[in-house]
């Protein structure tokens, strides 16, 4: 999968790869969880795992008949597990005394964009970009629900917020034993304390 390769040569096999090398590529968005186009060494956090529905989970190549290779059900380096988070660049974002990676796996329904019909949130929700509840729509959040926000939207617009537009309704009533929790997917002990959650905005 090559993303954004429009008007250019997507790939070019050189030297020994000219024969029997890459023959085709899919030019489409791989739907990675957090992968800002401007990511560099100063980026607070990236999450290269493909989201549910990503093309990385379909039409992948067969495993070569060689015991060196491991069969997977996805294309690319990751599925829902960041297997290198304890020894790569990601390790710098983990507590020094915690040998277990604290970056959470992708869990719950992923939500992004407009909510245009009455919707119920329950158990776990992950917001991957700004979410707008449109006029005339009721968003009900059941008790015990946890709403995660990625620290950076998939469109690189900052941490997602839940916005209740004029004319929309939010019904959210937690209890002492089953609270409704708004939080971030990032480990707050390893990242800046501010800017990890975009907020709940009622207009």
Coordinates of N, CA and C in Angstrom, one line a residue:
X1 N 0.8 -1.2 0.0 CA 0.0 0.0 0.0 C 0.9 1.2 0.0
X2 N 0.7 2.1 -0.9 CA 1.4 3.4 -1.0 C 0.3 4.5 -1.0
X3 N 0.5 5.4 0.0 CA -0.5 6.4 0.2 C -0.1 7.8 -0.3
X4 N -0.9 8.4 -1.1 CA -0.6 9.8 -1.6 C 0.2 9.8 -2.8
X5 N 0.4 8.7 -3.5 CA 1.3 8.6 -4.7 C 0.5 9.0 -5.9
X6 N 0.1 10.2 -6.1 CA -0.6 10.7 -7.3 C 0.2 11.6 -8.1
X7 N 0.2 11.4 -9.4 CA 1.0 12.2 -10.3 C 2.5 12.0 -10.3
X8 N 2.9 10.9 -9.6 CA 4.3 10.5 -9.5 C 4.4 9.0 -9.8
X9 N 5.7 8.5 -10.0 CA 5.9 7.1 -10.1 C 5.8 6.5 -8.7
X10 N 4.9 5.5 -8.5 CA 4.7 5.0 -7.2 C 5.9 4.2 -6.7
X11 N 6.6 3.5 -7.6 CA 7.8 2.7 -7.2 C 8.6 2.4 -8.4
X12 N 9.8 2.0 -8.2 CA 10.7 1.7 -9.4 C 11.7 0.6 -8.9
X13 N 11.6 -0.5 -9.5 CA 12.6 -1.6 -9.2 C 13.9 -1.3 -9.8
X14 N 15.0 -1.4 -8.9 CA 16.3 -1.1 -9.4 C 17.2 -2.4 -9.3
X15 N 18.2 -2.4 -10.1 CA 19.3 -3.4 -10.1 C 18.7 -4.9 -10.0
X16 N 19.0 -5.6 -8.9 CA 18.7 -7.0 -8.9 C 17.1 -7.2 -8.7
X17 N 16.4 -6.1 -8.3 CA 15.0 -6.2 -8.1 C 14.2 -5.9 -9.4
X18 N 15.0 -5.6 -10.5 CA 14.3 -5.2 -11.7 C 13.5 -6.4 -12.3
X19 N 14.0 -7.6 -12.0 CA 13.3 -8.8 -12.5 C 12.8 -9.5 -11.3
X20 N 11.5 -9.7 -11.3 CA 10.9 -10.4 -10.2 C 10.6 -9.6 -8.9
X21 N 10.8 -8.3 -9.0 CA 10.5 -7.4 -7.9 C 9.1 -7.0 -7.8
X22 N 8.8 -5.9 -7.2 CA 7.4 -5.4 -7.0 C 6.8 -5.1 -8.3
X23 N 5.6 -5.7 -8.5 CA 4.9 -5.5 -9.8 C 3.7 -4.6 -9.7
X24 N 3.1 -4.4 -8.6 CA 2.0 -3.5 -8.4 C 1.9 -3.0 -7.0
X25 N 1.1 -2.0 -6.8 CA 0.8 -1.4 -5.5 C -0.6 -0.9 -5.4
X26 N -1.1 -0.8 -4.2 CA -2.4 -0.3 -4.0 C -2.3 1.2 -3.5
X27 N -2.8 2.1 -4.3 CA -2.7 3.5 -4.0 C -3.9 3.9 -3.2
X28 N -3.9 3.8 -1.9 CA -5.0 4.1 -1.0 C -4.6 4.4 0.4
X29 N -5.4 5.0 1.1 CA -5.2 5.3 2.5 C -5.1 4.1 3.4
X30 N -4.0 3.8 4.1 CA -4.0 2.5 4.9 C -4.8 2.7 6.2
X31 N -5.3 3.9 6.5 CA -6.1 4.1 7.7 C -5.3 3.8 9.0
X32 N -4.1 4.4 9.1 CA -3.3 4.2 10.3 C -3.9 5.1 11.4
X33 N -3.8 4.6 12.7 CA -4.5 5.3 13.8 C -4.0 6.7 14.0
X34 N -2.7 6.9 14.2 CA -2.1 8.3 14.3 C -0.9 8.3 13.5
X35 N -0.9 8.9 12.3 CA 0.3 9.0 11.5 C 0.3 10.4 10.8
X36 N 0.6 11.4 11.5 CA 0.6 12.8 10.9 C 1.6 12.8 9.7
X37 N 1.2 13.5 8.7 CA 2.0 13.6 7.5 C 3.3 14.4 7.8
X38 N 3.3 15.2 8.9 CA 4.5 16.0 9.2 C 5.3 15.3 10.4
X39 N 5.1 14.1 10.7 CA 5.7 13.4 11.8 C 7.2 13.5 11.7
X40 N 7.9 13.9 12.8 CA 9.3 13.9 12.9 C 9.8 13.6 14.3
X41 N 11.0 13.8 14.6 CA 11.5 13.5 16.0 C 10.9 14.3 17.1
X42 N 10.2 15.4 16.7 CA 9.6 16.2 17.7 C 8.1 15.9 18.0
X43 N 7.6 14.9 17.2 CA 6.2 14.5 17.3 C 6.0 13.8 18.6
X44 N 5.0 14.2 19.4 CA 4.8 13.6 20.8 C 4.5 12.2 20.7
X45 N 3.7 11.8 19.7 CA 3.3 10.4 19.7 C 2.8 10.0 18.3
X46 N 3.1 8.8 17.8 CA 2.5 8.3 16.6 C 2.0 6.9 16.9
X47 N 1.0 6.5 16.2 CA 0.4 5.1 16.4 C 0.3 4.5 15.0
X48 N 1.2 3.7 14.5 CA 1.2 3.2 13.2 C 0.3 2.0 13.0
X49 N -0.6 1.6 13.9 CA -1.4 0.5 13.8 C -2.6 0.8 12.9
X50 N -3.0 -0.1 11.9 CA -4.1 0.1 11.1 C -5.4 0.0 11.9
X51 N -6.4 0.9 11.5 CA -7.7 0.9 12.2 C -8.6 -0.2 11.6
X52 N -9.6 -0.5 12.3 CA -10.6 -1.5 11.8 C -11.1 -1.0 10.4
X53 N -11.1 -2.0 9.5 CA -11.6 -1.6 8.1 C -10.5 -1.2 7.2
X54 N -9.2 -1.1 7.7 CA -8.1 -0.7 6.9 C -7.9 -1.7 5.8
X55 N -7.4 -1.2 4.6 CA -7.1 -2.2 3.5 C -5.9 -3.1 3.8
X56 N -5.2 -2.7 4.9 CA -4.1 -3.6 5.3 C -4.5 -5.0 5.7
X57 N -5.8 -5.1 6.0 CA -6.3 -6.4 6.5 C -7.0 -7.2 5.4
X58 N -6.8 -6.8 4.1 CA -7.4 -7.5 3.0 C -6.4 -7.6 1.9
X59 N -6.6 -8.7 1.1 CA -5.8 -8.9 -0.2 C -4.3 -8.9 0.1
X60 N -3.9 -9.4 1.2 CA -2.4 -9.5 1.5 C -1.9 -10.8 0.8
X61 N -0.5 -10.8 0.7 CA 0.1 -11.9 -0.1 C 0.2 -13.2 0.7
X62 N 0.2 -14.3 0.0 CA 0.4 -15.5 0.7 C 1.8 -15.6 1.3
X63 N 1.9 -16.4 2.4 CA 3.2 -16.6 3.0 C 4.1 -17.4 2.2
X64 N 5.4 -17.0 1.9 CA 6.3 -17.8 1.1 C 6.5 -19.2 1.8
X65 N 6.8 -20.2 1.0 CA 7.1 -21.5 1.6 C 8.5 -21.6 2.1
X66 N 8.7 -20.9 3.2 CA 10.0 -20.8 3.8 C 9.8 -20.6 5.3
X67 N 10.3 -21.5 6.2 CA 10.1 -21.4 7.6 C 10.6 -20.1 8.3
X68 N 11.3 -19.3 7.5 CA 11.8 -18.0 8.1 C 10.6 -17.1 8.3
X69 N 9.6 -17.2 7.4 CA 8.5 -16.3 7.5 C 7.3 -16.7 8.4
X70 N 6.7 -15.7 9.0 CA 5.5 -16.0 9.9 C 4.3 -15.5 9.2
X71 N 3.3 -16.4 9.2 CA 2.0 -16.0 8.5 C 1.3 -15.0 9.3
X72 N 0.8 -13.9 8.7 CA 0.0 -12.9 9.3 C -1.3 -12.7 8.5
X73 N -2.2 -11.9 9.1 CA -3.5 -11.6 8.4 C -3.5 -10.1 8.1
X74 N -2.4 -9.5 7.8 CA -2.3 -8.1 7.6 C -1.1 -7.8 6.7
X75 N -1.1 -6.6 6.1 CA 0.1 -6.1 5.4 C 0.8 -5.1 6.2
X76 N 2.1 -4.9 6.1 CA 2.8 -3.9 6.8 C 3.4 -4.5 8.1
X77 N 3.9 -3.6 8.9 CA 4.7 -4.1 10.1 C 3.8 -4.4 11.3
X78 N 2.6 -3.8 11.4 CA 1.8 -3.9 12.6 C 0.3 -4.3 12.3
X79 N -0.3 -5.0 13.3 CA -1.8 -5.0 13.3 C -2.2 -4.2 14.5
X80 N -2.8 -4.9 15.5 CA -3.2 -4.1 16.7 C -2.2 -4.1 17.8
X81 N -1.0 -4.8 17.6 CA 0.0 -4.9 18.6 C 1.2 -4.1 18.2
X82 N 1.7 -3.2 19.1 CA 3.0 -2.5 18.8 C 4.1 -3.4 19.4
X83 N 4.5 -4.4 18.7 CA 5.5 -5.4 19.2 C 6.8 -4.8 19.4
X84 N 7.1 -3.6 18.9 CA 8.5 -3.0 19.1 C 8.4 -1.8 20.1
X85 N 7.3 -1.7 20.8 CA 7.2 -0.5 21.6 C 8.1 -0.5 22.8
X86 N 8.7 -1.6 23.2 CA 9.6 -1.7 24.4 C 11.1 -1.6 24.0
X87 N 11.4 -1.5 22.7 CA 12.8 -1.3 22.4 C 13.1 -0.4 21.3
X88 N 12.1 0.3 20.8 CA 12.3 1.3 19.7 C 12.1 2.7 20.2
X89 N 11.9 3.6 19.3 CA 11.6 5.0 19.6 C 10.5 5.1 20.6
X90 N 9.5 4.2 20.5 CA 8.4 4.3 21.5 C 8.8 4.0 22.9
X91 N 9.9 3.3 23.1 CA 10.4 3.0 24.5 C 10.7 4.3 25.2
X92 N 11.1 5.4 24.6 CA 11.4 6.6 25.2 C 10.1 7.2 25.9
X93 N 9.0 6.8 25.4 CA 7.7 7.4 25.9 C 7.1 6.5 27.1
X94 N 7.8 5.5 27.5 CA 7.3 4.6 28.5 C 8.1 4.8 29.8
X95 N 7.5 4.6 31.0 CA 8.2 4.8 32.3 C 9.4 3.9 32.4
X96 N 10.5 4.4 33.0 CA 11.7 3.6 33.0 C 11.6 2.3 33.8
X97 N 10.6 2.4 34.8 CA 10.5 1.2 35.7 C 9.4 0.3 35.2
X98 N 8.9 0.5 34.0 CA 7.8 -0.3 33.6 C 8.2 -1.1 32.3
X99 N 8.4 -2.4 32.5 CA 8.9 -3.2 31.4 C 7.8 -3.6 30.4
X100 N 6.6 -3.4 30.8 CA 5.4 -3.7 30.0 C 5.0 -2.5 29.2
X101 N 4.9 -2.5 27.9 CA 4.4 -1.4 27.2 C 3.1 -0.9 27.6
X102 N 2.9 0.4 27.9 CA 1.6 0.9 28.4 C 0.8 1.5 27.3
X103 N 1.3 1.5 26.1 CA 0.5 2.1 25.0 C -0.7 1.1 24.8
X104 N -1.9 1.5 24.9 CA -3.0 0.5 24.8 C -3.2 0.0 23.5
X105 N -3.8 -1.2 23.4 CA -4.2 -1.7 22.1 C -5.4 -1.0 21.6
X106 N -5.7 -1.1 20.3 CA -6.9 -0.5 19.8 C -8.1 -1.3 20.3
X107 N -9.0 -0.6 21.0 CA -10.2 -1.3 21.6 C -11.5 -0.5 21.3
X108 N -12.6 -1.1 21.2 CA -13.9 -0.5 21.1 C -14.1 0.1 19.7
X109 N -15.3 0.6 19.5 CA -15.6 1.2 18.2 C -14.9 2.5 18.0
X110 N -14.4 2.6 16.7 CA -13.6 3.9 16.4 C -14.6 4.8 15.7
X111 N -14.6 6.1 16.2 CA -15.6 7.1 15.8 C -14.8 8.3 15.2
X112 N -15.3 8.8 14.1 CA -14.7 10.0 13.5 C -15.8 10.7 12.6
X113 N -15.8 12.1 12.7 CA -16.7 12.9 11.9 C -18.1 13.1 12.4
X114 N -19.1 13.2 11.5 CA -20.4 13.6 11.9 C -21.2 12.4 12.4
X115 N -22.0 12.6 13.5 CA -23.0 11.7 13.9 C -24.4 12.2 13.4
X116 N -25.0 11.5 12.5 CA -26.2 12.1 11.9 C -27.5 11.3 12.2
X117 N -27.4 10.4 13.1 CA -28.6 9.7 13.6 C -28.4 9.3 15.0
X118 N -29.6 9.1 15.7 CA -29.5 8.8 17.1 C -28.6 7.6 17.4
X119 N -27.7 7.8 18.3 CA -26.6 6.8 18.6 C -26.4 6.5 20.0
X120 N -26.1 5.3 20.4 CA -25.8 4.9 21.7 C -24.3 4.5 21.8
X121 N -23.6 5.1 22.7 CA -22.2 4.7 23.0 C -22.2 3.8 24.3
X122 N -21.5 2.7 24.3 CA -21.4 1.9 25.4 C -20.0 1.1 25.4
X123 N -19.7 0.7 26.6 CA -18.4 -0.1 26.8 C -17.2 0.8 26.5
X124 N -16.7 0.8 25.3 CA -15.5 1.5 25.0 C -15.6 2.2 23.6
X125 N -15.3 3.4 23.5 CA -15.3 4.2 22.3 C -13.9 4.8 22.1
X126 N -13.4 4.8 20.8 CA -12.1 5.5 20.5 C -12.4 6.5 19.5
X127 N -12.2 7.8 19.8 CA -12.4 8.9 18.9 C -11.0 9.1 18.2
X128 N -11.0 9.0 16.9 CA -9.8 9.2 16.1 C -9.7 10.5 15.3
X129 N -10.8 11.3 15.4 CA -10.8 12.6 14.9 C -11.9 13.4 15.5
X130 N -12.1 14.7 15.2 CA -13.2 15.5 15.8 C -14.6 14.8 15.5
X131 N -15.4 14.8 16.5 CA -16.7 14.2 16.4 C -17.8 15.2 16.6
X132 N -18.7 15.3 15.6 CA -19.8 16.4 15.7 C -21.2 15.7 15.7
X133 N -21.9 15.9 16.8 CA -23.3 15.4 16.9 C -24.2 16.5 16.2
X134 N -24.8 16.1 15.1 CA -25.6 17.1 14.3 C -26.9 17.4 15.0
X135 N -27.5 18.6 14.6 CA -28.8 19.1 15.1 C -29.9 18.0 14.9
X136 N -30.7 17.8 15.9 CA -31.8 16.9 15.9 C -31.4 15.5 16.3
X137 N -30.1 15.2 16.5 CA -29.6 13.9 16.8 C -29.4 13.8 18.3
X138 N -29.7 12.6 18.9 CA -29.5 12.3 20.3 C -28.3 11.4 20.5
X139 N -27.3 11.8 21.2 CA -26.2 10.9 21.5 C -26.4 10.4 23.0
X140 N -26.6 9.1 23.2 CA -26.7 8.6 24.5 C -25.4 7.8 24.9
X141 N -24.9 8.2 26.0 CA -23.7 7.5 26.5 C -24.1 6.7 27.8
X142 N -24.0 5.4 27.7 CA -24.4 4.6 28.8 C -23.4 4.7 30.0
X143 N -23.9 4.4 31.2 CA -23.1 4.4 32.3 C -22.0 3.3 32.2
X144 N -20.8 3.5 32.7 CA -19.7 2.6 32.6 C -18.9 2.7 31.3
X145 N -19.3 3.6 30.4 CA -18.6 3.8 29.1 C -17.3 4.6 29.3
X146 N -16.3 4.2 28.6 CA -15.0 4.9 28.5 C -14.8 5.4 27.1
X147 N -14.6 6.7 27.0 CA -14.4 7.4 25.7 C -12.9 7.8 25.6
X148 N -12.2 7.1 24.7 CA -10.8 7.5 24.5 C -10.7 8.5 23.4
X149 N -9.7 9.3 23.4 CA -9.4 10.2 22.3 C -7.9 10.0 22.0
X150 N -7.6 9.8 20.7 CA -6.2 9.7 20.3 C -5.6 11.1 20.5
X151 N -4.3 11.2 20.8 CA -3.6 12.4 21.2 C -3.5 13.3 20.0
X152 N -3.6 12.7 18.7 CA -3.5 13.5 17.5 C -4.6 12.9 16.6
X153 N -5.4 13.8 16.0 CA -6.4 13.3 15.0 C -5.8 12.7 13.8
X154 N -6.5 11.8 13.1 CA -5.9 11.2 11.9 C -5.7 12.2 10.8
X155 N -6.4 13.4 10.9 CA -6.1 14.5 10.0 C -5.2 15.5 10.5
X156 N -4.4 15.2 11.6 CA -3.4 16.0 12.1 C -3.9 17.3 12.6
X157 N -5.2 17.3 13.2 CA -5.8 18.6 13.7 C -5.8 18.6 15.2
X158 N -5.0 17.9 15.9 CA -4.9 17.9 17.3 C -5.8 16.9 17.9
X159 N -5.8 16.8 19.3 CA -6.6 15.8 20.0 C -8.1 15.9 19.7
X160 N -8.7 14.8 19.4 CA -10.2 14.9 19.0 C -11.0 15.4 20.2
X161 N -12.1 16.2 19.8 CA -13.1 16.7 20.8 C -14.4 16.1 20.4
X162 N -15.3 16.0 21.3 CA -16.7 15.7 21.1 C -17.5 16.9 21.1
X163 N -18.1 17.3 20.0 CA -18.8 18.6 19.9 C -20.3 18.3 19.7
X164 N -21.1 18.9 20.6 CA -22.5 18.8 20.5 C -23.0 20.1 19.9
X165 N -23.5 20.0 18.6 CA -23.9 21.2 17.9 C -25.2 21.7 18.4
X166 N -25.6 23.0 18.1 CA -26.9 23.5 18.5 C -28.0 22.6 17.9
X167 N -29.0 22.3 18.8 CA -30.1 21.5 18.3 C -29.9 20.0 18.6
X168 N -28.6 19.6 18.9 CA -28.3 18.2 19.2 C -28.5 18.0 20.7
X169 N -28.5 16.7 21.1 CA -28.8 16.4 22.5 C -27.8 15.3 22.9
X170 N -27.2 15.5 24.2 CA -26.4 14.4 24.7 C -27.0 14.0 26.0
X171 N -27.2 12.7 26.2 CA -27.7 12.1 27.4 C -26.7 11.2 28.0
X172 N -26.1 11.6 29.1 CA -25.0 10.9 29.7 C -25.1 10.9 31.2
X173 N -25.4 9.8 31.8 CA -25.6 9.7 33.2 C -24.9 8.5 33.8
X174 N -23.7 8.8 34.4 CA -23.0 7.7 35.0 C -23.4 7.5 36.4
X175 N -22.8 6.5 37.1 CA -23.1 6.3 38.5 C -21.8 6.2 39.3
X176 N -21.9 6.2 40.6 CA -20.6 6.1 41.4 C -19.8 4.8 41.1
X177 N -20.5 3.7 40.8 CA -19.8 2.5 40.5 C -19.6 2.3 39.0
X178 N -20.3 3.0 38.2 CA -20.2 2.9 36.7 C -20.1 4.3 36.1
X179 N -19.0 4.9 36.3 CA -18.8 6.3 35.8 C -18.6 6.3 34.3
X180 N -18.9 7.4 33.7 CA -18.6 7.7 32.3 C -17.2 8.4 32.3
X181 N -16.3 7.8 31.6 CA -14.9 8.4 31.7 C -14.4 8.9 30.3
X182 N -13.9 10.1 30.3 CA -13.3 10.7 29.1 C -11.8 10.7 29.3
X183 N -11.0 10.1 28.4 CA -9.6 10.1 28.7 C -8.9 10.0 27.4
X184 N -7.6 9.8 27.4 CA -6.7 9.7 26.2 C -6.2 8.3 26.0
X185 N -5.9 7.9 24.8 CA -5.2 6.6 24.6 C -3.8 6.6 24.9
X186 N -3.2 7.8 25.1 CA -1.8 8.0 25.4 C -1.6 7.8 26.9
X187 N -0.4 7.4 27.3 CA 0.0 7.2 28.7 C 0.4 8.6 29.2
X188 N -0.4 9.2 30.1 CA -0.2 10.5 30.6 C 1.1 10.7 31.3
X189 N 1.7 9.6 31.8 CA 2.9 9.7 32.6 C 4.2 9.8 31.6
X190 N 3.9 9.6 30.3 CA 5.1 9.6 29.4 C 4.9 10.7 28.4
X191 N 3.8 11.4 28.4 CA 3.6 12.5 27.4 C 3.3 13.8 28.1
X192 N 3.3 14.9 27.4 CA 2.9 16.2 28.0 C 1.5 16.1 28.6
X193 N 1.4 16.7 29.8 CA 0.1 16.6 30.5 C -1.0 17.3 29.8
X194 N -0.7 18.3 29.0 CA -1.8 19.1 28.3 C -2.0 18.6 26.9
X195 N -3.2 18.8 26.4 CA -3.4 18.6 24.9 C -3.7 17.2 24.5
X196 N -3.9 16.2 25.5 CA -4.1 14.8 25.1 C -5.6 14.5 24.9
X197 N -6.5 15.4 25.3 CA -7.9 15.2 25.1 C -8.5 16.5 24.6
X198 N -9.2 16.5 23.5 CA -9.7 17.7 22.9 C -10.9 18.4 23.7
X199 N -11.6 17.6 24.5 CA -12.7 18.2 25.3 C -14.1 17.8 24.9
X200 N -15.0 18.1 25.7 CA -16.4 17.9 25.4 C -17.0 19.3 25.3
X201 N -17.5 19.7 24.1 CA -18.0 21.0 23.8 C -19.5 21.0 23.5
X202 N -20.3 21.7 24.3 CA -21.7 21.8 24.1 C -22.0 23.2 23.6
X203 N -22.5 23.3 22.4 CA -22.7 24.6 21.7 C -24.2 25.1 21.8

